[in-house]
Each structure stands twice: as C-alpha cells, then as structure tokens.
C-alpha cells in the first residue's frame, strides 16, 4: 500500500513523449548494417553512438537518473554516470534486437518462456487474459514468442507523430499481428478492451506508465517512493473475472531473452469502483517490477520521472 492517499498527490506537468531519438537516416544506417553484417555489426556502431550521447548529449543520459538514483541510492556521481551509460547501451541493444527479429527473422533471437503451461491454464478459464508488462527487456521479442496461445491478441498502445522506430513486423513487411487499441480513443479504449476479454481473448497493456487522465491512476510505492500507476486493467479484471498475468522479458545473452510469468493477480468482482480499491493489486505489480529491477538493474527503460509530482495540489 502507498504511504500517501491518491487524492493528496497530483502529477506535475511533464514533457514525456514516445517520439524516437535520431533521424530516419541514422536509423536506416543501423538497419543497413543488420542486413549486411547482422547483430554484431550493429552493436559495434552502437558503442560509438552511445559514447556520443553519453558525453555530448547528457540530457538523454539524465533521463534515466530518477530511476537510477533510487535503484542505486548509495552510488556516487561517477557510479551514476557509469550506470547511465550502461542503461543507454542496454536500451540500444534492445532496439537493435527488435530490428534483428524483423529483418533477419525471429529464429535469430532465442526466447525462453517460463510459465507456458500456466498461461495456457489461465486462458483456458474462458474469461480472457490480461497480460501486464512494463518497459523492460524487449517486449516485442517477448510477444513474438506467444504464438502458442492460439488466440487473438490486442495491444493497448499509443504511437505518436514523429515516432520513426519500426516495430519488428514492419521490418518484415507484414501487417501487425496484433490488434492495436489506441488509448486516445473513446473512453480511453475501455469498451474495446472489455470486448476483447468478453470474447475470451488476450489483452496486453503496460503497467508502468499512465496514458491519459490521472483519474485512472493510484498511488503505490516503487523503489522507496510513491508513483502513480494506472488501474484500468485491474478494473477490467474485476468486471470480467479475467486473470492478470504479469509478464516480463529480460535480455540474458547476446542473442537470447527470457520471458517470465512473474506473478498472477486476481481481482475479485466485489473490490469496488474507486481507484483506491485497486491500489493493493497495483501494488502487487509494482512489487514484481521492483524485484525485476533488482535482478536486471539496467533493463528498466521507462525514461520518465515516475516520481515527479506537484505536491501543492
């Protein structure tokens, strides 16, 4: 549970957006290297790019500092610099891996899933399945490993103008294998998400970033301080009876990932309607995510100050 009541904290104005870093030409150079020399060639160039951004574009490196200061509270300024560089490097490798999956094929990336039978069992309950992930590892490589579910998957995903990053299926010239639900649509896409679950299908959402109104968030603790996280998925679970599977991916080798069913959350139908009623279940997700950051400290890629609040409201 959080130390502060939700109505006592309001989020500060932020400038977060999902637009890509770099130009189309710069992205294209990486894609060309992958075509010609594979993952290793792209990684080689990546080290020089990260050195440039770390030394000459410190504003980008500092985007990870709100997280790193809490993950490494005893770190010196020099240690924080090294952690920031490592965070950027690991993020760059994930972006390369995502392109590799699309350009060279998913067989170039080994994805090991822990919890396959559990996921099948949850889906077999017939009430739909909510997958809650986070900006960790390479979620697209993870999603490419879920074909065994043999049911349509819908993603709640916002893509802005100016975002030139290609998804893995775009590299392959294929249509998106998932149905995209835009949170900027009517009622934040809640009716579409409800329909997905009523059909017994899979709904995938991110649990570590709020899209839309702050009214859809509750306050929970994460890495020692309060953050605001969305509760809409938990409300849908209470409405439909759908189980929630917390699913995280982690890069474990140059060409390998592990996809782990970190936790199963069940929200009872009688939990209530207010956001505060869902805080204990959101806190379960936050605790699972915190455990992930302990095990993989440089694979949390939410480059956004989750702890930034205007406490005067």
Coordinates of C-alpha atoms in Angstrom, one line a residue:
X1 CA 0.0 0.0 0.0
X2 CA 1.1 3.6 -0.6
X3 CA 2.2 6.0 2.1
X4 CA 0.1 8.8 0.6
X5 CA -3.5 8.9 -0.3
X6 CA -4.1 9.2 -4.1
X7 CA -6.1 12.4 -3.8
X8 CA -3.3 14.2 -2.0
X9 CA -0.8 13.9 -4.8
X10 CA -1.2 15.3 -8.3
X11 CA 1.2 14.7 -11.1
X12 CA 3.5 17.5 -12.2
X13 CA 3.4 18.6 -15.8
X14 CA 5.8 16.6 -17.8
X15 CA 7.1 16.6 -21.4
X16 CA 7.1 12.8 -21.9
X17 CA 6.5 11.6 -25.4
X18 CA 7.2 8.4 -27.4
X19 CA 9.0 10.0 -30.3
X20 CA 12.2 8.4 -31.4
X21 CA 15.7 9.7 -30.8
X22 CA 17.7 10.2 -34.0
X23 CA 16.8 10.8 -37.7
X24 CA 15.5 8.4 -40.3
X25 CA 19.0 8.3 -41.9
X26 CA 20.6 7.3 -38.6
X27 CA 18.0 4.6 -38.0
X28 CA 18.5 3.5 -41.6
X29 CA 22.2 3.1 -41.2
X30 CA 21.6 0.6 -38.4
X31 CA 19.0 -1.3 -40.4
X32 CA 21.5 -1.5 -43.3
X33 CA 24.3 -2.8 -41.0
X34 CA 21.9 -5.5 -39.8
X35 CA 21.2 -6.6 -43.4
X36 CA 24.9 -6.6 -44.2
X37 CA 26.6 -7.8 -41.0
X38 CA 23.9 -8.9 -38.6
X39 CA 23.5 -8.0 -35.0
X40 CA 27.3 -7.8 -34.2
X41 CA 27.9 -5.1 -36.9
X42 CA 25.0 -3.0 -35.5
X43 CA 26.3 -3.5 -31.9
X44 CA 29.8 -2.3 -33.0
X45 CA 28.4 1.0 -34.2
X46 CA 26.1 1.3 -31.2
X47 CA 29.1 1.6 -28.8
X48 CA 30.2 4.8 -30.7
X49 CA 26.7 6.2 -30.7
X50 CA 26.2 5.6 -27.0
X51 CA 29.6 7.3 -26.3
X52 CA 28.4 10.3 -28.3
X53 CA 25.1 10.6 -26.4
X54 CA 26.7 10.0 -23.0
X55 CA 29.4 12.6 -23.5
X56 CA 27.8 15.2 -25.8
X57 CA 24.1 14.7 -25.1
X58 CA 23.9 14.4 -21.3
X59 CA 20.2 15.4 -21.4
X60 CA 19.4 12.0 -22.8
X61 CA 21.6 10.1 -20.3
X62 CA 20.0 12.1 -17.4
X63 CA 16.5 10.9 -18.3
X64 CA 17.4 7.6 -16.6
X65 CA 18.7 9.3 -13.4
X66 CA 15.4 9.5 -11.4
X67 CA 15.3 5.7 -11.6
X68 CA 19.0 5.1 -11.2
X69 CA 19.2 7.3 -8.1
X70 CA 16.6 5.1 -6.4
X71 CA 17.9 1.8 -7.7
X72 CA 21.4 2.7 -6.6
X73 CA 20.8 5.1 -3.6
X74 CA 24.4 4.9 -2.4
X75 CA 26.0 5.5 -5.8
X76 CA 28.5 8.3 -6.3
X77 CA 28.1 10.7 -9.2
X78 CA 30.8 8.7 -11.1
X79 CA 28.9 5.5 -10.5
X80 CA 25.6 7.1 -11.6
X81 CA 27.4 8.2 -14.8
X82 CA 28.5 4.6 -15.5
X83 CA 25.1 3.2 -14.7
X84 CA 23.5 5.8 -17.0
X85 CA 25.8 4.8 -19.9
X86 CA 25.1 1.1 -19.3
X87 CA 21.3 1.8 -19.3
X88 CA 21.6 3.6 -22.6
X89 CA 23.8 0.8 -24.1
X90 CA 21.4 -1.9 -23.0
X91 CA 18.5 0.0 -24.4
X92 CA 20.3 0.5 -27.7
X93 CA 20.9 -3.3 -27.9
X94 CA 17.2 -4.0 -27.3
X95 CA 16.3 -1.7 -30.2
X96 CA 18.9 -3.5 -32.4
X97 CA 17.5 -6.8 -31.3
X98 CA 14.0 -5.7 -32.2
X99 CA 15.1 -4.8 -35.7
X100 CA 17.0 -8.1 -36.0
X101 CA 13.8 -10.1 -35.2
X102 CA 12.1 -8.3 -38.1
X103 CA 14.9 -8.1 -40.6
X104 CA 16.6 -11.4 -40.2
X105 CA 13.7 -13.4 -38.7
X106 CA 12.7 -14.4 -35.2
X107 CA 14.9 -17.5 -35.3
X108 CA 17.9 -15.2 -34.9
X109 CA 16.8 -14.5 -31.3
X110 CA 16.2 -17.3 -28.8
X111 CA 13.3 -16.6 -26.4
X112 CA 12.9 -18.9 -23.5
X113 CA 9.5 -18.8 -21.7
X114 CA 9.0 -19.7 -18.1
X115 CA 5.3 -20.3 -17.3
X116 CA 3.9 -21.6 -20.6
X117 CA 1.6 -24.1 -19.1
X118 CA 0.4 -21.6 -16.5
X119 CA -0.5 -19.1 -19.3
X120 CA -2.4 -21.8 -21.2
X121 CA -4.3 -22.7 -18.0
X122 CA -5.3 -19.1 -17.3
X123 CA -6.5 -18.7 -20.9
X124 CA -8.5 -21.9 -20.7
X125 CA -10.6 -20.4 -17.9
X126 CA -12.6 -18.7 -20.7
X127 CA -12.7 -15.2 -19.2
X128 CA -10.0 -13.7 -21.3
X129 CA -6.5 -13.0 -20.2
X130 CA -4.8 -9.7 -19.3
X131 CA -1.1 -9.5 -19.9
X132 CA 0.5 -6.7 -17.9
X133 CA 4.1 -5.9 -18.9
X134 CA 6.5 -3.0 -18.4
X135 CA 9.2 -1.1 -20.3
X136 CA 11.8 -3.8 -19.6
X137 CA 13.8 -6.0 -21.8
X138 CA 12.4 -6.3 -25.3
X139 CA 8.6 -6.7 -25.1
X140 CA 8.3 -7.2 -28.8
X141 CA 10.7 -10.1 -28.8
X142 CA 8.6 -11.5 -25.9
X143 CA 5.3 -11.0 -27.8
X144 CA 6.7 -12.9 -30.8
X145 CA 7.1 -15.9 -28.5
X146 CA 3.4 -16.0 -27.5
X147 CA 2.1 -17.6 -30.7
X148 CA 1.3 -20.8 -28.8
X149 CA -1.7 -19.1 -27.2
X150 CA -3.5 -19.5 -30.5
X151 CA -5.9 -16.7 -29.8
X152 CA -6.1 -13.1 -31.0
X153 CA -4.0 -10.6 -29.0
X154 CA -4.9 -6.9 -28.7
X155 CA -2.4 -4.3 -27.5
X156 CA -3.1 -1.0 -25.8
X157 CA -0.5 1.1 -27.5
X158 CA -0.1 4.8 -28.2
X159 CA 2.1 5.8 -31.2
X160 CA 2.8 9.5 -31.8
X161 CA 3.7 11.5 -34.9
X162 CA 7.4 11.7 -35.1
X163 CA 8.0 8.2 -33.9
X164 CA 10.1 6.6 -36.6
X165 CA 11.1 3.4 -34.8
X166 CA 9.9 0.4 -36.7
X167 CA 8.3 -2.5 -35.0
X168 CA 9.6 -5.9 -35.8
X169 CA 6.7 -6.8 -38.1
X170 CA 7.2 -3.6 -40.1
X171 CA 10.8 -4.6 -40.9
X172 CA 9.5 -7.8 -42.3
X173 CA 6.9 -6.1 -44.4
X174 CA 4.0 -7.8 -42.6
X175 CA 0.8 -6.5 -41.2
X176 CA 0.7 -6.1 -37.4
X177 CA -0.1 -9.5 -35.9
X178 CA -2.0 -7.8 -33.1
X179 CA -5.0 -5.5 -32.9
X180 CA -4.0 -2.1 -31.7
X181 CA -6.2 -0.2 -29.3
X182 CA -5.4 3.5 -29.1
X183 CA -5.8 4.9 -25.5
X184 CA -6.7 8.3 -27.0
X185 CA -9.9 6.8 -28.4
X186 CA -13.4 6.9 -26.9
X187 CA -13.2 6.4 -23.1
X188 CA -9.6 5.5 -23.4
X189 CA -10.3 2.4 -25.4
X190 CA -12.0 0.8 -22.4
X191 CA -15.0 -0.5 -24.3
X192 CA -12.8 -2.1 -26.9
X193 CA -10.7 -3.7 -24.2
X194 CA -13.8 -5.0 -22.5
X195 CA -15.0 -6.6 -25.7
X196 CA -11.6 -8.4 -26.1
X197 CA -12.0 -10.0 -22.7
X198 CA -15.6 -10.9 -23.2
X199 CA -14.6 -12.8 -26.3
X200 CA -12.1 -14.8 -24.2
X201 CA -9.1 -13.2 -26.0
X202 CA -5.8 -11.8 -24.8
X203 CA -5.3 -8.1 -23.9
X204 CA -1.8 -6.8 -23.4
X205 CA -1.1 -3.5 -21.6
X206 CA 1.8 -1.7 -20.0
X207 CA 1.5 -1.3 -16.2
X208 CA 4.3 1.2 -15.6
X209 CA 3.2 4.3 -17.5
X210 CA 0.0 6.2 -17.3
X211 CA -1.6 7.2 -20.6
X212 CA -4.5 9.6 -20.4
X213 CA -6.1 11.1 -17.3
X214 CA -4.6 11.0 -13.9
X215 CA -8.0 10.0 -12.7
X216 CA -7.2 6.5 -13.9
X217 CA -4.2 6.1 -11.6
X218 CA -3.5 5.3 -8.0
X219 CA -0.5 5.9 -5.8
X220 CA 1.7 3.0 -4.8
X221 CA 5.3 2.7 -3.6
X222 CA 8.1 1.8 -6.1
X223 CA 11.7 1.8 -5.2
X224 CA 11.0 3.5 -1.9
X225 CA 8.9 6.5 -3.1
X226 CA 5.3 6.9 -4.3
X227 CA 4.4 6.8 -8.0
X228 CA 1.2 7.0 -9.9
X229 CA 0.3 3.8 -11.9
X230 CA -2.8 3.1 -14.0
X231 CA -5.5 0.8 -12.6
X232 CA -7.8 0.4 -15.6
X233 CA -6.6 -3.1 -16.3
X234 CA -7.4 -4.2 -12.8
X235 CA -10.8 -2.7 -13.0
X236 CA -11.4 -4.7 -16.2
X237 CA -10.3 -7.8 -14.4
X238 CA -12.8 -7.2 -11.6
X239 CA -15.5 -6.6 -14.2
X240 CA -14.9 -9.7 -16.4
X241 CA -13.2 -12.1 -14.0
X242 CA -10.1 -12.2 -16.3
X243 CA -6.9 -13.2 -14.6
X244 CA -3.9 -10.9 -14.8
X245 CA -0.5 -12.3 -15.8
X246 CA 2.4 -10.1 -15.1
X247 CA 4.9 -10.9 -17.9
X248 CA 8.5 -9.5 -18.0
X249 CA 11.2 -10.1 -20.6
X250 CA 15.0 -9.8 -19.9
X251 CA 18.0 -9.9 -22.2
X252 CA 20.1 -12.8 -20.9
X253 CA 22.7 -13.1 -23.7
X254 CA 23.9 -11.6 -27.0
X255 CA 21.0 -13.3 -28.8
X256 CA 18.8 -14.6 -26.1
X257 CA 15.9 -13.4 -23.9
X258 CA 13.9 -14.9 -21.1
X259 CA 10.2 -14.3 -20.8
X260 CA 8.9 -14.9 -17.2
X261 CA 5.5 -15.1 -15.8
X262 CA 6.4 -13.1 -12.7
X263 CA 3.0 -13.1 -11.0
X264 CA -0.6 -13.9 -11.4
X265 CA -3.0 -11.3 -9.9
X266 CA -6.7 -12.0 -9.4
X267 CA -9.0 -9.1 -8.7
X268 CA -12.4 -10.0 -7.1
X269 CA -15.6 -8.6 -8.5
X270 CA -16.6 -7.1 -5.2
X271 CA -13.4 -5.0 -4.9
X272 CA -15.3 -1.7 -5.6
X273 CA -15.4 1.1 -8.0
X274 CA -13.0 3.7 -6.6
X275 CA -9.3 3.8 -7.7
X276 CA -8.2 3.3 -4.1
X277 CA -9.9 -0.1 -4.0
X278 CA -7.5 -1.3 -6.7
X279 CA -4.3 0.1 -5.1
X280 CA -3.4 -3.3 -3.4
X281 CA -3.5 -5.1 -6.8
X282 CA -1.5 -2.3 -8.5
X283 CA 1.0 -2.6 -5.6
X284 CA 1.4 -6.3 -6.4
X285 CA 2.5 -5.3 -9.9
X286 CA 4.8 -2.6 -8.5
X287 CA 6.5 -5.1 -6.2
X288 CA 7.0 -7.6 -9.0
X289 CA 8.5 -4.8 -11.1
X290 CA 10.8 -3.8 -8.3
X291 CA 12.0 -7.4 -8.0
X292 CA 12.8 -7.3 -11.7
X293 CA 14.9 -4.2 -11.3
X294 CA 16.9 -5.8 -8.5
X295 CA 17.7 -8.7 -10.8
X296 CA 18.2 -6.7 -14.0
X297 CA 19.0 -3.1 -12.9
X298 CA 19.9 -1.8 -16.4
X299 CA 16.9 -3.2 -18.2
X300 CA 14.3 -0.8 -17.0
X301 CA 13.7 1.5 -19.9
X302 CA 11.0 3.9 -18.7
X303 CA 12.9 7.1 -19.4
X304 CA 10.4 9.2 -17.5
X305 CA 10.4 10.6 -14.0
X306 CA 7.7 8.5 -12.4
X307 CA 8.3 10.1 -9.0
X308 CA 7.8 13.7 -10.2
X309 CA 4.7 15.2 -8.5
X310 CA 3.3 18.6 -7.8
X311 CA 2.5 18.3 -4.1
X312 CA 0.9 21.7 -3.8
X313 CA -2.4 20.5 -5.3

